[in-house]
mmCIF file with all atom_site columns, C-alpha atoms in Angstrom:
data_model
loop_
_atom_site.group_PDB
_atom_site.id
_atom_site.type_symbol
_atom_site.label_atom_id
_atom_site.label_alt_id
_atom_site.label_comp_id
_atom_site.label_asym_id
_atom_site.label_entity_id
_atom_site.label_seq_id
_atom_site.pdbx_PDB_ins_code
_atom_site.Cartn_x
_atom_site.Cartn_y
_atom_site.Cartn_z
_atom_site.occupancy
_atom_site.B_iso_or_equiv
_atom_site.pdbx_formal_charge
_atom_site.auth_seq_id
_atom_site.auth_comp_id
_atom_site.auth_asym_id
_atom_site.auth_atom_id
_atom_site.pdbx_PDB_model_num
ATOM 1   C CA . MET B 1 1   ? 123.723 101.079 166.841 1.00 0.00 ? 66  MET B CA 1
ATOM 2   C CA . ARG B 1 2   ? 119.852 102.366 165.897 1.00 0.00 ? 67  ARG B CA 1
ATOM 3   C CA . THR B 1 3   ? 118.689 104.030 162.474 1.00 0.00 ? 68  THR B CA 1
ATOM 4   C CA . MET B 1 4   ? 117.792 107.553 163.495 1.00 0.00 ? 69  MET B CA 1
ATOM 5   C CA . LEU B 1 5   ? 116.453 110.614 161.173 1.00 0.00 ? 70  LEU B CA 1
ATOM 6   C CA . LYS B 1 6   ? 118.831 112.191 160.336 1.00 0.00 ? 71  LYS B CA 1
ATOM 7   C CA . SER B 1 7   ? 117.889 115.599 158.395 1.00 0.00 ? 72  SER B CA 1
ATOM 8   C CA . LYS B 1 8   ? 114.182 116.135 156.704 1.00 0.00 ? 73  LYS B CA 1
ATOM 9   C CA . LEU B 1 9   ? 112.701 118.566 154.058 1.00 0.00 ? 74  LEU B CA 1
ATOM 10  C CA . HIS B 1 10  ? 109.356 119.195 154.859 1.00 0.00 ? 75  HIS B CA 1
ATOM 11  C CA . ARG B 1 11  ? 106.610 119.882 152.209 1.00 0.00 ? 76  ARG B CA 1
ATOM 12  C CA . ALA B 1 12  ? 108.673 120.472 149.430 1.00 0.00 ? 77  ALA B CA 1
ATOM 13  C CA . ARG B 1 13  ? 106.847 121.045 146.414 1.00 0.00 ? 78  ARG B CA 1
ATOM 14  C CA . VAL B 1 14  ? 107.452 118.859 143.121 1.00 0.00 ? 79  VAL B CA 1
ATOM 15  C CA . THR B 1 15  ? 108.831 120.707 140.596 1.00 0.00 ? 80  THR B CA 1
ATOM 16  C CA . ARG B 1 16  ? 109.339 118.547 137.407 1.00 0.00 ? 81  ARG B CA 1
ATOM 17  C CA . CYS B 1 17  ? 108.501 114.791 136.736 1.00 0.00 ? 82  CYS B CA 1
ATOM 18  C CA . ASP B 1 18  ? 111.039 113.265 134.095 1.00 0.00 ? 83  ASP B CA 1
ATOM 19  C CA . LEU B 1 19  ? 110.353 109.628 133.040 1.00 0.00 ? 84  LEU B CA 1
ATOM 20  C CA . GLU B 1 20  ? 113.055 109.758 131.157 1.00 0.00 ? 85  GLU B CA 1
ATOM 21  C CA . TYR B 1 21  ? 115.853 111.070 132.904 1.00 0.00 ? 86  TYR B CA 1
ATOM 22  C CA . GLU B 1 22  ? 118.131 108.468 134.552 1.00 0.00 ? 87  GLU B CA 1
ATOM 23  C CA . GLY B 1 23  ? 116.479 107.474 137.984 1.00 0.00 ? 88  GLY B CA 1
ATOM 24  C CA . SER B 1 24  ? 116.671 109.673 141.077 1.00 0.00 ? 89  SER B CA 1
ATOM 25  C CA . ILE B 1 25  ? 115.421 112.935 142.510 1.00 0.00 ? 90  ILE B CA 1
ATOM 26  C CA . THR B 1 26  ? 117.295 116.270 141.795 1.00 0.00 ? 91  THR B CA 1
ATOM 27  C CA . ILE B 1 27  ? 117.062 118.678 144.803 1.00 0.00 ? 92  ILE B CA 1
ATOM 28  C CA . ASP B 1 28  ? 117.981 122.195 144.678 1.00 0.00 ? 93  ASP B CA 1
ATOM 29  C CA . ARG B 1 29  ? 121.669 122.564 146.224 1.00 0.00 ? 94  ARG B CA 1
ATOM 30  C CA . ASP B 1 30  ? 120.934 125.193 148.804 1.00 0.00 ? 95  ASP B CA 1
ATOM 31  C CA . LEU B 1 31  ? 118.236 122.497 150.312 1.00 0.00 ? 96  LEU B CA 1
ATOM 32  C CA . LEU B 1 32  ? 120.938 119.820 150.036 1.00 0.00 ? 97  LEU B CA 1
ATOM 33  C CA . LYS B 1 33  ? 122.933 121.869 151.986 1.00 0.00 ? 98  LYS B CA 1
ATOM 34  C CA . ALA B 1 34  ? 120.187 123.047 154.778 1.00 0.00 ? 99  ALA B CA 1
ATOM 35  C CA . ALA B 1 35  ? 119.631 119.106 155.096 1.00 0.00 ? 100 ALA B CA 1
ATOM 36  C CA . ASP B 1 36  ? 123.220 118.140 154.832 1.00 0.00 ? 101 ASP B CA 1
ATOM 37  C CA . ILE B 1 37  ? 122.771 116.135 152.202 1.00 0.00 ? 102 ILE B CA 1
ATOM 38  C CA . LEU B 1 38  ? 125.395 114.529 149.528 1.00 0.00 ? 103 LEU B CA 1
ATOM 39  C CA . PRO B 1 39  ? 125.059 114.238 145.732 1.00 0.00 ? 104 PRO B CA 1
ATOM 40  C CA . PHE B 1 40  ? 123.876 110.091 145.590 1.00 0.00 ? 105 PHE B CA 1
ATOM 41  C CA . GLU B 1 41  ? 122.928 109.837 149.378 1.00 0.00 ? 106 GLU B CA 1
ATOM 42  C CA . GLN B 1 42  ? 120.179 107.725 149.959 1.00 0.00 ? 107 GLN B CA 1
ATOM 43  C CA . VAL B 1 43  ? 116.854 109.399 150.525 1.00 0.00 ? 108 VAL B CA 1
ATOM 44  C CA . GLN B 1 44  ? 113.199 108.484 150.966 1.00 0.00 ? 109 GLN B CA 1
ATOM 45  C CA . VAL B 1 45  ? 110.312 110.417 149.768 1.00 0.00 ? 110 VAL B CA 1
ATOM 46  C CA . LEU B 1 46  ? 106.771 110.336 151.234 1.00 0.00 ? 111 LEU B CA 1
ATOM 47  C CA . ASN B 1 47  ? 103.861 111.777 148.897 1.00 0.00 ? 112 ASN B CA 1
ATOM 48  C CA . LEU B 1 48  ? 101.827 113.477 151.364 1.00 0.00 ? 113 LEU B CA 1
ATOM 49  C CA . ASN B 1 49  ? 99.347  113.777 148.660 1.00 0.00 ? 114 ASN B CA 1
ATOM 50  C CA . ASN B 1 50  ? 99.116  109.782 147.236 1.00 0.00 ? 115 ASN B CA 1
ATOM 51  C CA . SER B 1 51  ? 100.680 108.351 150.587 1.00 0.00 ? 116 SER B CA 1
ATOM 52  C CA . ALA B 1 52  ? 103.817 106.724 147.951 1.00 0.00 ? 117 ALA B CA 1
ATOM 53  C CA . ARG B 1 53  ? 106.577 105.939 150.349 1.00 0.00 ? 118 ARG B CA 1
ATOM 54  C CA . PHE B 1 54  ? 109.641 105.293 147.907 1.00 0.00 ? 119 PHE B CA 1
ATOM 55  C CA . ALA B 1 55  ? 113.818 105.374 148.370 1.00 0.00 ? 120 ALA B CA 1
ATOM 56  C CA . THR B 1 56  ? 115.985 106.950 145.981 1.00 0.00 ? 121 THR B CA 1
ATOM 57  C CA . TYR B 1 57  ? 119.471 108.550 145.645 1.00 0.00 ? 122 TYR B CA 1
ATOM 58  C CA . ALA B 1 58  ? 119.950 112.740 146.196 1.00 0.00 ? 123 ALA B CA 1
ATOM 59  C CA . ILE B 1 59  ? 121.419 114.768 142.514 1.00 0.00 ? 124 ILE B CA 1
ATOM 60  C CA . GLU B 1 60  ? 122.151 118.362 142.945 1.00 0.00 ? 125 GLU B CA 1
ATOM 61  C CA . GLY B 1 61  ? 120.198 120.963 141.195 1.00 0.00 ? 126 GLY B CA 1
ATOM 62  C CA . GLU B 1 62  ? 121.086 124.107 140.733 1.00 0.00 ? 127 GLU B CA 1
ATOM 63  C CA . ALA B 1 63  ? 121.469 126.477 143.454 1.00 0.00 ? 128 ALA B CA 1
ATOM 64  C CA . GLY B 1 64  ? 118.601 128.659 144.125 1.00 0.00 ? 129 GLY B CA 1
ATOM 65  C CA . SER B 1 65  ? 116.214 127.023 141.516 1.00 0.00 ? 130 SER B CA 1
ATOM 66  C CA . GLY B 1 66  ? 114.024 125.366 144.093 1.00 0.00 ? 131 GLY B CA 1
ATOM 67  C CA . GLU B 1 67  ? 114.135 122.424 142.111 1.00 0.00 ? 132 GLU B CA 1
ATOM 68  C CA . ILE B 1 68  ? 112.742 118.582 143.295 1.00 0.00 ? 133 ILE B CA 1
ATOM 69  C CA . GLY B 1 69  ? 112.485 117.283 140.197 1.00 0.00 ? 134 GLY B CA 1
ATOM 70  C CA . LEU B 1 70  ? 111.540 113.393 140.294 1.00 0.00 ? 135 LEU B CA 1
ATOM 71  C CA . ASN B 1 71  ? 113.690 111.156 137.591 1.00 0.00 ? 136 ASN B CA 1
ATOM 72  C CA . GLY B 1 72  ? 112.749 107.681 136.136 1.00 0.00 ? 137 GLY B CA 1
ATOM 73  C CA . ALA B 1 73  ? 111.173 105.517 137.917 1.00 0.00 ? 138 ALA B CA 1
ATOM 74  C CA . ALA B 1 74  ? 110.564 108.056 141.022 1.00 0.00 ? 139 ALA B CA 1
ATOM 75  C CA . ALA B 1 75  ? 108.889 110.172 138.865 1.00 0.00 ? 140 ALA B CA 1
ATOM 76  C CA . ARG B 1 76  ? 105.793 107.595 138.362 1.00 0.00 ? 141 ARG B CA 1
ATOM 77  C CA . CYS B 1 77  ? 105.151 107.811 142.297 1.00 0.00 ? 142 CYS B CA 1
ATOM 78  C CA . ALA B 1 78  ? 104.353 112.042 142.290 1.00 0.00 ? 143 ALA B CA 1
ATOM 79  C CA . CYS B 1 79  ? 102.803 114.688 139.690 1.00 0.00 ? 144 CYS B CA 1
ATOM 80  C CA . LYS B 1 80  ? 104.480 118.143 139.829 1.00 0.00 ? 145 LYS B CA 1
ATOM 81  C CA . GLY B 1 81  ? 102.826 120.116 142.414 1.00 0.00 ? 146 GLY B CA 1
ATOM 82  C CA . ASP B 1 82  ? 102.443 117.583 145.153 1.00 0.00 ? 147 ASP B CA 1
ATOM 83  C CA . LEU B 1 83  ? 104.090 118.299 148.605 1.00 0.00 ? 148 LEU B CA 1
ATOM 84  C CA . VAL B 1 84  ? 106.994 116.013 149.886 1.00 0.00 ? 149 VAL B CA 1
ATOM 85  C CA . ILE B 1 85  ? 109.045 115.355 152.701 1.00 0.00 ? 150 ILE B CA 1
ATOM 86  C CA . ILE B 1 86  ? 112.143 114.341 151.916 1.00 0.00 ? 151 ILE B CA 1
ATOM 87  C CA . LEU B 1 87  ? 114.299 112.115 154.550 1.00 0.00 ? 152 LEU B CA 1
ATOM 88  C CA . THR B 1 88  ? 117.791 110.788 155.472 1.00 0.00 ? 153 THR B CA 1
ATOM 89  C CA . TYR B 1 89  ? 118.530 108.527 158.380 1.00 0.00 ? 154 TYR B CA 1
ATOM 90  C CA . ASP B 1 90  ? 122.228 107.825 160.012 1.00 0.00 ? 155 ASP B CA 1
ATOM 91  C CA . GLN B 1 91  ? 122.894 105.387 162.640 1.00 0.00 ? 156 GLN B CA 1
ATOM 92  C CA . VAL B 1 92  ? 123.619 106.256 166.068 1.00 0.00 ? 157 VAL B CA 1
ATOM 93  C CA . ALA B 1 93  ? 125.382 104.734 168.341 1.00 0.00 ? 158 ALA B CA 1
ATOM 94  C CA . GLU B 1 94  ? 123.502 103.810 171.670 1.00 0.00 ? 159 GLU B CA 1
ATOM 95  C CA . ASP B 1 95  ? 125.232 106.463 173.956 1.00 0.00 ? 160 ASP B CA 1
ATOM 96  C CA . GLN B 1 96  ? 125.504 108.743 171.092 1.00 0.00 ? 161 GLN B CA 1
ATOM 97  C CA . LEU B 1 97  ? 121.403 108.889 170.912 1.00 0.00 ? 162 LEU B CA 1
ATOM 98  C CA . SER B 1 98  ? 120.440 111.244 174.324 1.00 0.00 ? 163 SER B CA 1
ATOM 99  C CA . SER B 1 99  ? 122.762 114.165 172.473 1.00 0.00 ? 164 SER B CA 1
ATOM 100 C CA . HIS B 1 100 ? 121.360 113.241 168.563 1.00 0.00 ? 165 HIS B CA 1
ATOM 101 C CA . MET B 1 101 ? 119.216 116.026 166.948 1.00 0.00 ? 166 MET B CA 1
ATOM 102 C CA . PRO B 1 102 ? 117.922 115.494 163.181 1.00 0.00 ? 167 PRO B CA 1
ATOM 103 C CA . THR B 1 103 ? 117.851 118.666 161.141 1.00 0.00 ? 168 THR B CA 1
ATOM 104 C CA . LEU B 1 104 ? 114.526 120.055 159.899 1.00 0.00 ? 169 LEU B CA 1
ATOM 105 C CA . VAL B 1 105 ? 114.623 122.241 156.896 1.00 0.00 ? 170 VAL B CA 1
ATOM 106 C CA . TYR B 1 106 ? 110.728 124.241 156.272 1.00 0.00 ? 171 TYR B CA 1
ATOM 107 C CA . VAL B 1 107 ? 110.381 125.482 153.137 1.00 0.00 ? 172 VAL B CA 1
ATOM 108 C CA . ASP B 1 108 ? 107.727 127.715 150.949 1.00 0.00 ? 173 ASP B CA 1
ATOM 109 C CA . GLU B 1 109 ? 105.402 127.095 148.151 1.00 0.00 ? 174 GLU B CA 1
ATOM 110 C CA . ASN B 1 110 ? 108.447 127.728 145.986 1.00 0.00 ? 175 ASN B CA 1
ATOM 111 C CA . ASN B 1 111 ? 110.914 125.736 147.417 1.00 0.00 ? 176 ASN B CA 1
ATOM 112 C CA . ARG B 1 112 ? 112.433 128.513 149.395 1.00 0.00 ? 177 ARG B CA 1
ATOM 113 C CA . ILE B 1 113 ? 113.772 127.672 153.000 1.00 0.00 ? 178 ILE B CA 1
ATOM 114 C CA . THR B 1 114 ? 112.151 129.736 155.457 1.00 0.00 ? 179 THR B CA 1
ATOM 115 C CA . SER B 1 115 ? 113.636 128.270 158.983 1.00 0.00 ? 180 SER B CA 1
ATOM 116 C CA . VAL B 1 116 ? 116.076 125.750 159.310 1.00 0.00 ? 181 VAL B CA 1
ATOM 117 C CA . LYS B 1 117 ? 116.057 124.044 163.280 1.00 0.00 ? 182 LYS B CA 1
ATOM 118 C CA . GLN B 1 118 ? 117.232 121.268 165.194 1.00 0.00 ? 183 GLN B CA 1
ATOM 119 C CA . ALA B 1 119 ? 114.488 118.854 166.505 1.00 0.00 ? 184 ALA B CA 1
ATOM 120 C CA . ILE B 1 120 ? 113.320 119.650 169.861 1.00 0.00 ? 185 ILE B CA 1
ATOM 121 C CA . GLY B 1 121 ? 113.111 117.182 172.748 1.00 0.00 ? 186 GLY B CA 1
ATOM 122 C CA . ALA B 1 122 ? 116.435 115.141 173.752 1.00 0.00 ? 187 ALA B CA 1
ATOM 123 C CA . ILE B 1 123 ? 115.727 111.093 173.671 1.00 0.00 ? 188 ILE B CA 1
ATOM 124 C CA . SER B 1 124 ? 115.063 109.761 176.993 1.00 0.00 ? 189 SER B CA 1
ATOM 125 C CA . PHE B 1 125 ? 115.023 106.240 178.398 1.00 0.00 ? 190 PHE B CA 1
#
């Protein structure tokens, strides 16, 4: 088994930081669905503005809201307006690697989906 990229929300904009809210990241339900992320699933967040990288879990936000809200300790890792990449991973068996295709979700400046793609380029050995 290898840990492989499962999905990516690319260049989402942080809409809210709430230090007092119980920890996690709130993500618009439409974005969760497009990226195949479940509520309470572990995610890795990469901040393009300050290079912070941290793991937390997803909380479902209101569909169509465009929300990307950092809660609790995660709120210290970004500022409203920062661009982030949100990643999930999966365990893939060796014999399934050549057909593994991560889902890539691209958004605009309001966190509205502009395109959803499967990663290009199969793994070759």
